Structures are given as C-alpha cells and as structure tokens.
Amino acid sequence: MELVFHSASSSYLPWTRRGNDNGWRPLTSSRRSCRSSTKLRVAASVESRKMELLKCIQDTERGLSATPEQRSSIEEAVVSLEGYSGGHPISLPKLDGTWRLQYTSAPDVLILLQAAATLPFFQVGQIFQKFECRNQSHGGLVRNIVRWSIPTFLEEQEGATLLVSAKFKLVSLRNIYLQFQEITVQDINISEELQAVIAPAVLPRSFINLQILQFLRAFKAQIPVRDPGRESVGGLYYLSYLDENVLLGRAVGGGGVFVFTRAQSLY
C-alpha cells in the first residue's frame, strides 16, 4: 500500500482523495471558495424563485379570483421552485409546525372560499395546516384548521374553528398518506351583539344567562370520519417543496396545488 505524506504546512487543511491513486491531498482554499460560491448562488436563486411565486399569488384571494393567465404563471413558478427539491426525502422536523394557506387551486377549498364570497351570512378567515411530527421518523398528525364565522352571531373572521384531523405516514421520499380521523368544531367566539341578547349588560345577569354564555364559549363538537372497524377515508399528498418558511404540496390525483408559508403556532 502506498503512503502519501504531506508537509506540515498543509496538515491543517481538509483532505480529499486523489483522482488517480489511493492517497489523499488537502482541499485547497480556492476549491472551498468555489463550493461556497456555488452554494450562495443556489441559495440566492431559490430566494428569487420564492419571491417570484409569492408575487404571482398576490391579489388572487388565495386562488379564488385567479385568472387562467395567473394560474398558468403560478404553476410555472411552483414548478420552478419544486426543481430545487433535488429528490431529497422530506424532513419531518422541518415540516413540524403551523403553515398558513396563501394560495390553492384545489376545488374543495375554492368552493369554501366561493361560498364565503357570495353568502352574506358566512365568512372564512385564515386557513392553516398544522403538522405534529418533530420527534417522529415515519409520520405523525396533521390538522387542517379553518377559521370561520357567521356575522352578527359570531366574531368577525374568527368566530369559530373547524378542525379536520388526520394521521399521516411517509410512503415514499416526499409522498405522505393521510388517514382522516375526525372533524371538530370548537373555539366559539360569540359576537357582542349576541352576548347582549343573551345577557343584556343593563340588566342583572342571571345564573341561566351566564350558563348559556359559558356553554357557547366552551362548545365543542367532534364527528368521527370513519366507522368503527372500517378503513378511514384517506388520500395521497405530495410535499413537493419544503424549506424553513415555504411549503408546497399537491393532492395526488388532480386535487390541486397548495402554497403555504410558516406561521406562529396556534395551539
């Protein structure tokens, strides 16, 4: 076996294998600088693609009012950013947390937004996805969170919360399989107008009045999505891009694209 010795002046440098033998040689500062420069260029390109995508989805009302031309531009921007995923597996610690919906082309979500836009008695506030998988290696929990309201009865935009909970597991590098568990309605915030009707401030509030208010505020309804002994409703979800502040997803089977940005924790 041939041994390759190096001078003391190069002993502190990182080592790399020679191209034509079994020896090692120091990694020169010029090569390190080249690699660092490449990483910086890629990082700058990624940030540029993200800014372009976020600019494209502005003023689309989360996709509701997007024109065909806008949808085409958004899809191009999404595909461009997805190209930086590099086929790497999804990072569950990075996925963990709360993500706010900024844009979607999913029909089931657009129907909800359309209803809020046309019905005077229904409002939809912020929509989130909350992943709980920090210390997991194969899956975790995800909650779709919709803030909604009924004007005059509940507080504006955030009068109540709809939760759709699901378990998920990794089935490939970037695909997760969702198994929906239950639908929950909670966090009822009644409006001041309704509070005044139930318990007028100018009159003494009786025990019954206060009990009604407390019941409404603490109300929580849970509806199982599956029947006992049967496989739960599920579906494939492709996480096409993920970094510290942007998440892109696609519902497999033509269910639409989703663009999320990281948000503060809700619960």
Phi, psi and omega in degrees: 000131182275131178258138179246122181255151181233155181290159181298332183293340181252005187291339183273353185279150172301153184251147174222148183289142175294153181287327190244004178213188183264009181276182180232155178219156181291145176278114186290158180297328180294322179289321177297319180296321180296316180295318179297320179296322179296316180298320180295320179295318179296315180299319179294322179294319178298314180298322178296318179295321179295316179297322178296317179295312181297328176292321181296326186270357177297146176061026175253005182052050180063023178108344184298317185258012181294133177278164176305321179295319178295318180298321178295316179294321180294318179298319178297318180293322178296312180299320179299317180288324179300333181297344180270002177291329175066016180072012181284150179294153180291141178265110181295319176300324179286326179290328183304135179131191184251134182234133181264132179289127177251333182198146172206155171244011181289124183302321183293328177281321180296327176298318178297316179293324178294320178298319179293329181283335186252334182266123183290342184258016183218133178230146173239124179267223182288148177238132184229161163237129180242115179262136177238095186205021187302314184256024181253160180239344184231359181167204181166211179241148174223139179235123171274123188241123180237121173271128184218171182201160171240107184307146182075334178262322181237163179297150182302132173067322185236043181287333180203167181234131174253124178246131171244109186262144180211149167272150175222153177221147177287129177244350173201189184303321185228003177262136173239148178253124182265134173240102185290138185252304183202162175246132183232137171247124184207185178055053179285121178242097184286152184285163178296327178297315180291322177299321180294327178289316183288316183219085182303137182291335184277352179243154176299132180276116181284169178300320181294317178302313181293324178295322178296315178299316180296321179297315181296319182291328183264004184298137178209121179244130180240128182237114178297141180274334183243157175273146178304134178086358180246155177293134181289156177295137183210182179184161179270141180227122183262116178271095192278339178203141179208129167220200186293335185224002178225136177230127175245137179220155177227129174283115184296135181102022177082023182278359176107169180253151180230136176240120180239153168236150184294142180231170176291152181297141182267323184229000000 
